[in-house]
């Protein structure tokens, strides 16, 4: 049977929002994450290394978690998710707030994150037209943490690369303490000539910006990133720090 590539897979799926899951171990790929849109060099966003992380007290946009969601996230309770991956260091700080409590910090929420490596590949998948590199037996750049009293979790990682049709991004799935899905979303990165995305793309081991798809042309972020945009600071030599607030209906 002929292997279906990313483009064919995406055309077969709608871009509707993901169906909420009953428990973390039941995560599956509902819709596609990677449209077949060719990389665009369209206009970039902010020219600085930071962006607005939230707007008002409303639920953060829901986004697809596919096609590479973590298969057994409960087995990956860890804050350091680097594993054997190389790249520019990135620390990730996420704050979760409850819109049903005036956007107060949400303690005890389960937060899963995952993203691609510097080459645009995901662990737990591969060996097919969708991702030729086979990483089905490893679990890099995936982790789970529980929010503290301030609604915060922190992860140590490397700066994500990018792949055809998508801007740089991080996937997040938030659950309540009993494992009920509250929100699947994605974190966007600021763009522009001085942005971390551009600086990292030009650094050793990354593949540059040729063919990059900017947020405005990304099939997930093209409807706006006002409440999905992170704040990123730092340098290639010293590493970057990302902070972001996610608002859920708990």
Short mmCIF file of N, CA, C and O in Angstrom, two decimals, residues 147-249:
data_model
loop_
_atom_site.label_atom_id
_atom_site.label_comp_id
_atom_site.label_asym_id
_atom_site.label_seq_id
_atom_site.Cartn_x
_atom_site.Cartn_y
_atom_site.Cartn_z
N UNK A 147 0.42 21.83 37.97
CA UNK A 147 0.56 23.23 38.34
C UNK A 147 0.63 23.41 39.85
O UNK A 147 -0.05 22.72 40.62
N UNK A 148 1.46 24.35 40.28
CA UNK A 148 1.62 24.66 41.70
C UNK A 148 0.55 25.63 42.17
O UNK A 148 -0.43 25.89 41.45
N UNK A 149 0.72 26.19 43.36
CA UNK A 149 -0.29 27.09 43.92
C UNK A 149 -0.49 28.34 43.08
O UNK A 149 -1.54 28.98 43.14
N UNK A 150 0.53 28.68 42.30
CA UNK A 150 0.43 29.84 41.41
C UNK A 150 -0.04 29.47 40.02
O UNK A 150 -0.05 30.32 39.12
N UNK A 151 -0.45 28.21 39.83
CA UNK A 151 -0.92 27.76 38.53
C UNK A 151 0.20 27.56 37.53
O UNK A 151 -0.04 27.51 36.32
N UNK A 152 1.43 27.37 38.01
CA UNK A 152 2.59 27.36 37.11
C UNK A 152 3.23 25.98 36.97
O UNK A 152 3.24 25.19 37.91
N UNK A 153 3.77 25.74 35.78
CA UNK A 153 4.64 24.59 35.51
C UNK A 153 5.84 25.09 34.73
O UNK A 153 5.76 26.10 34.03
N UNK A 154 6.95 24.36 34.85
CA UNK A 154 8.16 24.74 34.14
C UNK A 154 8.79 23.52 33.48
O UNK A 154 8.77 22.42 34.05
N UNK A 155 9.35 23.73 32.30
CA UNK A 155 10.01 22.67 31.57
C UNK A 155 11.36 23.16 31.05
O UNK A 155 11.51 24.34 30.72
N UNK A 156 12.30 22.24 30.96
CA UNK A 156 13.60 22.52 30.34
C UNK A 156 13.64 21.78 29.02
O UNK A 156 13.41 20.57 28.96
N UNK A 157 13.94 22.51 27.93
CA UNK A 157 13.87 21.90 26.61
C UNK A 157 14.92 22.52 25.70
O UNK A 157 15.87 23.15 26.16
N UNK A 158 14.76 22.31 24.40
CA UNK A 158 15.54 23.00 23.39
C UNK A 158 14.57 23.72 22.46
O UNK A 158 13.40 23.34 22.34
N UNK A 159 15.05 24.77 21.84
CA UNK A 159 14.20 25.58 20.97
C UNK A 159 13.69 24.73 19.80
O UNK A 159 14.47 24.07 19.12
N UNK A 160 12.38 24.72 19.56
CA UNK A 160 11.85 23.90 18.45
C UNK A 160 12.33 24.39 17.10
O UNK A 160 12.55 25.59 16.89
N UNK A 161 12.46 23.46 16.17
CA UNK A 161 12.66 23.83 14.79
C UNK A 161 11.31 24.03 14.13
O UNK A 161 10.32 24.33 14.80
N UNK A 162 11.25 23.86 12.83
CA UNK A 162 9.97 23.99 12.13
C UNK A 162 9.93 22.98 11.00
O UNK A 162 10.93 22.39 10.63
N UNK A 163 8.73 22.76 10.49
CA UNK A 163 8.58 21.84 9.36
C UNK A 163 7.57 22.43 8.38
O UNK A 163 6.86 23.40 8.70
N UNK A 164 7.51 21.87 7.20
CA UNK A 164 6.74 22.45 6.10
C UNK A 164 5.29 22.69 6.48
O UNK A 164 4.58 21.80 6.94
N UNK A 165 4.83 23.92 6.26
CA UNK A 165 3.44 24.27 6.49
C UNK A 165 3.11 24.81 7.86
O UNK A 165 1.99 25.27 8.08
N UNK A 166 4.07 24.75 8.79
CA UNK A 166 3.82 25.20 10.15
C UNK A 166 4.87 26.20 10.63
O UNK A 166 6.05 26.08 10.34
N UNK A 167 4.39 27.18 11.39
CA UNK A 167 5.29 28.08 12.09
C UNK A 167 5.82 27.36 13.34
O UNK A 167 5.32 26.31 13.74
N UNK A 168 6.82 27.92 13.98
CA UNK A 168 7.35 27.37 15.22
C UNK A 168 6.23 27.35 16.27
O UNK A 168 5.51 28.34 16.43
N UNK A 169 6.09 26.24 16.98
CA UNK A 169 4.99 26.13 17.94
C UNK A 169 5.26 25.04 18.96
O UNK A 169 6.12 24.18 18.76
N UNK A 170 4.50 25.09 20.06
CA UNK A 170 4.53 24.06 21.09
C UNK A 170 3.09 23.64 21.36
O UNK A 170 2.20 24.47 21.46
N UNK A 171 2.87 22.34 21.47
CA UNK A 171 1.56 21.80 21.80
C UNK A 171 1.37 21.72 23.31
O UNK A 171 2.30 21.35 24.04
N UNK A 172 0.16 22.02 23.77
CA UNK A 172 -0.17 21.91 25.19
C UNK A 172 -1.55 21.30 25.33
O UNK A 172 -2.48 21.64 24.60
N UNK A 173 -1.68 20.36 26.27
CA UNK A 173 -3.00 19.83 26.63
C UNK A 173 -3.13 19.93 28.14
O UNK A 173 -2.28 19.44 28.87
N UNK A 174 -4.21 20.58 28.59
CA UNK A 174 -4.45 20.79 30.02
C UNK A 174 -5.64 19.96 30.47
O UNK A 174 -6.70 19.95 29.81
N UNK A 175 -5.46 19.28 31.62
CA UNK A 175 -6.52 18.46 32.21
C UNK A 175 -6.75 18.91 33.65
O UNK A 175 -5.86 19.49 34.28
N UNK A 176 -7.92 18.60 34.19
CA UNK A 176 -8.13 18.87 35.61
C UNK A 176 -7.50 17.76 36.44
O UNK A 176 -6.92 16.82 35.91
N UNK A 177 -7.64 17.84 37.75
CA UNK A 177 -6.97 16.88 38.63
C UNK A 177 -7.44 15.45 38.44
O UNK A 177 -6.72 14.50 38.72
N UNK A 178 -8.66 15.28 37.93
CA UNK A 178 -9.19 13.93 37.72
C UNK A 178 -8.91 13.40 36.32
O UNK A 178 -9.33 12.31 35.97
N UNK A 179 -8.20 14.18 35.51
CA UNK A 179 -7.83 13.73 34.17
C UNK A 179 -8.81 14.10 33.08
O UNK A 179 -8.68 13.62 31.96
N UNK A 180 -9.78 14.95 33.39
CA UNK A 180 -10.74 15.39 32.36
C UNK A 180 -10.12 16.51 31.54
O UNK A 180 -9.56 17.46 32.08
N UNK A 181 -10.22 16.41 30.22
CA UNK A 181 -9.65 17.41 29.34
C UNK A 181 -10.31 18.76 29.53
O UNK A 181 -11.54 18.88 29.52
N UNK A 182 -9.48 19.79 29.68
CA UNK A 182 -9.97 21.17 29.78
C UNK A 182 -9.70 21.96 28.51
O UNK A 182 -10.53 22.75 28.08
N UNK A 183 -8.53 21.72 27.89
CA UNK A 183 -8.18 22.48 26.69
C UNK A 183 -6.96 21.88 26.01
O UNK A 183 -5.97 21.57 26.66
N UNK A 184 -7.05 21.72 24.70
CA UNK A 184 -5.88 21.43 23.87
C UNK A 184 -5.60 22.68 23.05
O UNK A 184 -6.49 23.21 22.40
N UNK A 185 -4.37 23.17 23.10
CA UNK A 185 -4.05 24.41 22.43
C UNK A 185 -2.61 24.35 21.93
O UNK A 185 -1.94 23.32 22.05
N UNK A 186 -2.13 25.45 21.36
CA UNK A 186 -0.75 25.53 20.90
C UNK A 186 -0.18 26.90 21.27
O UNK A 186 -0.93 27.88 21.38
N UNK A 187 1.11 26.94 21.47
CA UNK A 187 1.80 28.19 21.81
C UNK A 187 2.52 28.70 20.58
O UNK A 187 3.29 27.97 19.94
N UNK A 188 2.28 29.96 20.25
CA UNK A 188 2.93 30.60 19.10
C UNK A 188 4.17 31.37 19.55
O UNK A 188 4.29 31.75 20.72
N UNK A 189 5.07 31.60 18.61
CA UNK A 189 6.31 32.33 18.88
C UNK A 189 6.31 33.66 18.13
O UNK A 189 5.90 33.71 16.96
N UNK A 190 6.79 34.74 18.76
CA UNK A 190 6.91 36.02 18.05
C UNK A 190 7.87 35.88 16.87
O UNK A 190 8.81 35.09 16.90
N UNK A 191 7.59 36.68 15.83
CA UNK A 191 8.41 36.65 14.63
C UNK A 191 8.91 38.05 14.30
O UNK A 191 8.38 39.03 14.78
N UNK A 192 9.87 38.14 13.46
CA UNK A 192 10.44 39.43 13.07
C UNK A 192 11.95 39.32 12.97
O UNK A 192 12.55 38.33 13.37
N UNK A 193 12.58 40.38 12.47
CA UNK A 193 14.01 40.32 12.18
C UNK A 193 14.87 40.09 13.41
O UNK A 193 15.95 39.51 13.31
N UNK A 194 14.42 40.52 14.58
CA UNK A 194 15.20 40.36 15.80
C UNK A 194 14.64 39.28 16.71
O UNK A 194 15.09 39.12 17.84
N UNK A 195 13.67 38.54 16.23
CA UNK A 195 13.01 37.55 17.08
C UNK A 195 13.90 36.34 17.35
O UNK A 195 14.85 36.06 16.63
N UNK A 196 13.56 35.62 18.40
CA UNK A 196 14.28 34.40 18.74
C UNK A 196 14.17 33.38 17.61
O UNK A 196 15.13 32.65 17.34
N UNK A 197 13.04 33.31 16.95
CA UNK A 197 12.84 32.37 15.85
C UNK A 197 13.89 32.58 14.77
O UNK A 197 14.51 31.62 14.28
N UNK A 198 14.11 33.83 14.40
CA UNK A 198 15.09 34.14 13.36
C UNK A 198 16.51 33.89 13.85
O UNK A 198 17.35 33.32 13.13
N UNK A 199 16.80 34.30 15.07
CA UNK A 199 18.14 34.10 15.62
C UNK A 199 18.50 32.62 15.70
O UNK A 199 19.60 32.21 15.34
N UNK A 200 17.55 31.83 16.19
CA UNK A 200 17.81 30.39 16.34
C UNK A 200 17.94 29.71 14.98
O UNK A 200 18.81 28.86 14.78
N UNK A 201 17.08 30.08 14.04
CA UNK A 201 17.11 29.46 12.71
C UNK A 201 18.47 29.63 12.04
O UNK A 201 18.89 28.79 11.25
N UNK A 202 19.15 30.73 12.36
CA UNK A 202 20.44 31.02 11.76
C UNK A 202 21.61 30.37 12.51
O UNK A 202 22.75 30.44 12.06
N UNK A 203 21.31 29.75 13.65
CA UNK A 203 22.38 29.17 14.47
C UNK A 203 22.75 27.77 14.00
O UNK A 203 22.04 27.14 13.21
N UNK A 204 23.85 27.26 14.50
CA UNK A 204 24.38 25.97 14.10
C UNK A 204 23.38 24.84 14.35
O UNK A 204 22.82 24.73 15.44
N UNK A 205 23.16 24.03 13.34
CA UNK A 205 22.30 22.87 13.48
C UNK A 205 20.87 23.09 13.06
O UNK A 205 20.14 22.12 12.82
N UNK A 206 20.42 24.33 12.99
CA UNK A 206 19.06 24.63 12.54
C UNK A 206 19.09 24.93 11.04
O UNK A 206 20.13 25.16 10.46
N UNK A 207 17.91 24.93 10.43
CA UNK A 207 17.88 24.97 8.97
C UNK A 207 17.52 26.31 8.34
O UNK A 207 17.13 26.37 7.17
N UNK A 208 17.63 27.38 9.10
CA UNK A 208 17.39 28.69 8.51
C UNK A 208 15.92 28.99 8.31
O UNK A 208 15.04 28.22 8.71
N UNK A 209 15.63 30.11 7.64
CA UNK A 209 14.25 30.55 7.44
C UNK A 209 13.75 30.33 6.02
O UNK A 209 12.62 30.69 5.70
N UNK A 210 14.55 29.74 5.17
CA UNK A 210 14.13 29.51 3.80
C UNK A 210 12.99 28.49 3.75
O UNK A 210 13.16 27.34 4.12
N UNK A 211 11.81 28.93 3.32
CA UNK A 211 10.65 28.05 3.28
C UNK A 211 9.81 28.09 4.53
O UNK A 211 8.81 27.36 4.64
N UNK A 212 10.18 28.93 5.49
CA UNK A 212 9.44 29.03 6.75
C UNK A 212 8.02 29.55 6.53
O UNK A 212 7.80 30.45 5.73
N UNK A 213 7.07 28.98 7.25
CA UNK A 213 5.70 29.46 7.20
C UNK A 213 5.44 30.36 8.40
O UNK A 213 5.52 29.91 9.54
N UNK A 214 5.13 31.62 8.16
CA UNK A 214 4.88 32.56 9.24
C UNK A 214 3.49 32.34 9.84
O UNK A 214 2.61 31.73 9.23
N UNK A 215 3.32 32.85 11.06
CA UNK A 215 2.06 32.68 11.77
C UNK A 215 0.85 33.07 10.93
O UNK A 215 -0.19 32.40 10.95
N UNK A 216 0.96 34.16 10.19
CA UNK A 216 -0.17 34.66 9.40
C UNK A 216 -0.58 33.70 8.30
O UNK A 216 -1.72 33.74 7.82
N UNK A 217 0.32 32.83 7.89
CA UNK A 217 0.03 31.88 6.81
C UNK A 217 -0.10 30.44 7.31
O UNK A 217 -0.41 29.54 6.53
N UNK A 218 0.08 30.26 8.60
CA UNK A 218 -0.01 28.95 9.22
C UNK A 218 -1.48 28.54 9.32
O UNK A 218 -2.33 29.34 9.69
N UNK A 219 -1.79 27.28 9.00
CA UNK A 219 -3.20 26.86 8.99
C UNK A 219 -3.82 26.86 10.37
O UNK A 219 -5.05 26.94 10.51
N UNK A 220 -3.00 26.77 11.43
CA UNK A 220 -3.53 26.82 12.79
C UNK A 220 -3.62 28.24 13.31
O UNK A 220 -4.62 28.65 13.91
N UNK A 221 -2.59 29.04 13.06
CA UNK A 221 -2.51 30.38 13.63
C UNK A 221 -3.03 31.48 12.71
O UNK A 221 -3.06 32.65 13.11
N UNK A 222 -3.43 31.16 11.50
CA UNK A 222 -3.81 32.19 10.54
C UNK A 222 -5.04 32.98 10.97
O UNK A 222 -5.28 34.09 10.47
N UNK A 223 -5.82 32.45 11.92
CA UNK A 223 -6.99 33.18 12.41
C UNK A 223 -6.65 34.09 13.58
O UNK A 223 -7.53 34.70 14.18
N UNK A 224 -5.37 34.21 13.89
CA UNK A 224 -4.93 35.12 14.95
C UNK A 224 -4.23 34.38 16.07
O UNK A 224 -4.52 33.22 16.35
N UNK A 225 -3.32 35.09 16.72
CA UNK A 225 -2.55 34.48 17.81
C UNK A 225 -2.60 35.33 19.08
O UNK A 225 -1.75 35.20 19.96
N UNK A 226 -3.62 36.18 19.20
CA UNK A 226 -3.63 37.14 20.32
C UNK A 226 -3.57 36.47 21.68
O UNK A 226 -2.93 37.00 22.60
N UNK A 227 -4.22 35.32 21.85
CA UNK A 227 -4.15 34.66 23.15
C UNK A 227 -3.33 33.38 23.14
O UNK A 227 -3.38 32.59 24.08
N UNK A 228 -2.56 33.19 22.07
CA UNK A 228 -1.66 32.03 21.99
C UNK A 228 -0.20 32.45 21.86
O UNK A 228 0.68 31.60 21.79
N UNK A 229 0.05 33.77 21.85
CA UNK A 229 1.39 34.27 21.64
C UNK A 229 2.20 34.28 22.93
O UNK A 229 1.75 34.79 23.96
N UNK A 230 3.39 33.72 22.89
CA UNK A 230 4.26 33.66 24.06
C UNK A 230 5.13 34.91 24.15
O UNK A 230 5.20 35.72 23.23
N UNK A 231 5.80 35.02 25.28
CA UNK A 231 6.82 36.05 25.48
C UNK A 231 8.16 35.31 25.53
O UNK A 231 8.33 34.39 26.34
N UNK A 232 9.08 35.68 24.67
CA UNK A 232 10.36 34.98 24.57
C UNK A 232 11.49 35.99 24.74
O UNK A 232 11.50 37.04 24.11
N UNK A 233 12.46 35.65 25.59
CA UNK A 233 13.61 36.51 25.80
C UNK A 233 14.87 35.66 25.90
O UNK A 233 14.80 34.45 26.14
N UNK A 234 16.02 36.31 25.72
CA UNK A 234 17.28 35.59 25.84
C UNK A 234 18.15 35.75 24.62
O UNK A 234 18.02 36.71 23.86
N UNK A 235 19.06 34.78 24.43
CA UNK A 235 20.01 34.84 23.32
C UNK A 235 20.40 33.43 22.91
O UNK A 235 20.22 32.47 23.67
N UNK A 236 20.96 33.31 21.72
CA UNK A 236 21.42 32.01 21.25
C UNK A 236 22.53 31.49 22.15
O UNK A 236 22.57 30.31 22.50
N UNK A 237 23.42 32.37 22.56
CA UNK A 237 24.56 31.94 23.38
C UNK A 237 24.16 31.54 24.79
O UNK A 237 24.70 30.60 25.37
N UNK A 238 23.18 32.25 25.35
CA UNK A 238 22.78 31.99 26.73
C UNK A 238 21.50 31.19 26.87
O UNK A 238 21.12 30.80 27.97
N UNK A 239 20.83 30.94 25.76
CA UNK A 239 19.56 30.24 25.80
C UNK A 239 18.39 31.21 25.91
O UNK A 239 18.58 32.39 26.22
N UNK A 240 17.19 30.71 25.65
CA UNK A 240 15.99 31.53 25.68
C UNK A 240 15.03 31.05 26.76
O UNK A 240 15.05 29.88 27.16
N UNK A 241 14.19 31.99 27.20
CA UNK A 241 13.12 31.68 28.15
C UNK A 241 11.79 32.06 27.53
O UNK A 241 11.64 33.15 26.95
N UNK A 242 10.83 31.17 27.64
CA UNK A 242 9.48 31.41 27.11
C UNK A 242 8.51 31.41 28.28
O UNK A 242 8.55 30.54 29.16
N UNK A 243 7.61 32.38 28.28
CA UNK A 243 6.53 32.41 29.27
C UNK A 243 5.20 32.58 28.55
O UNK A 243 5.12 33.24 27.52
N UNK A 244 4.18 31.95 29.11
CA UNK A 244 2.88 31.99 28.44
C UNK A 244 1.78 31.68 29.47
O UNK A 244 1.99 30.88 30.39
N UNK A 245 0.64 32.32 29.30
CA UNK A 245 -0.53 32.06 30.14
C UNK A 245 -1.62 31.42 29.35
O UNK A 245 -1.96 31.88 28.25
N UNK A 246 -2.16 30.32 29.86
CA UNK A 246 -3.25 29.60 29.21
C UNK A 246 -4.47 29.67 30.12
O UNK A 246 -4.39 29.36 31.32
N UNK A 247 -5.61 30.05 29.56
CA UNK A 247 -6.84 30.22 30.32
C UNK A 247 -7.84 29.15 29.94
O UNK A 247 -8.17 28.99 28.76
N UNK A 248 -8.31 28.42 30.94
CA UNK A 248 -9.17 27.26 30.71
C UNK A 248 -10.46 27.38 31.51
O UNK A 248 -10.52 28.08 32.52
N UNK A 249 -11.50 26.67 31.08
CA UNK A 249 -12.76 26.65 31.85
C UNK A 249 -12.77 25.45 32.81
O UNK A 249 -13.11 24.34 32.42
#
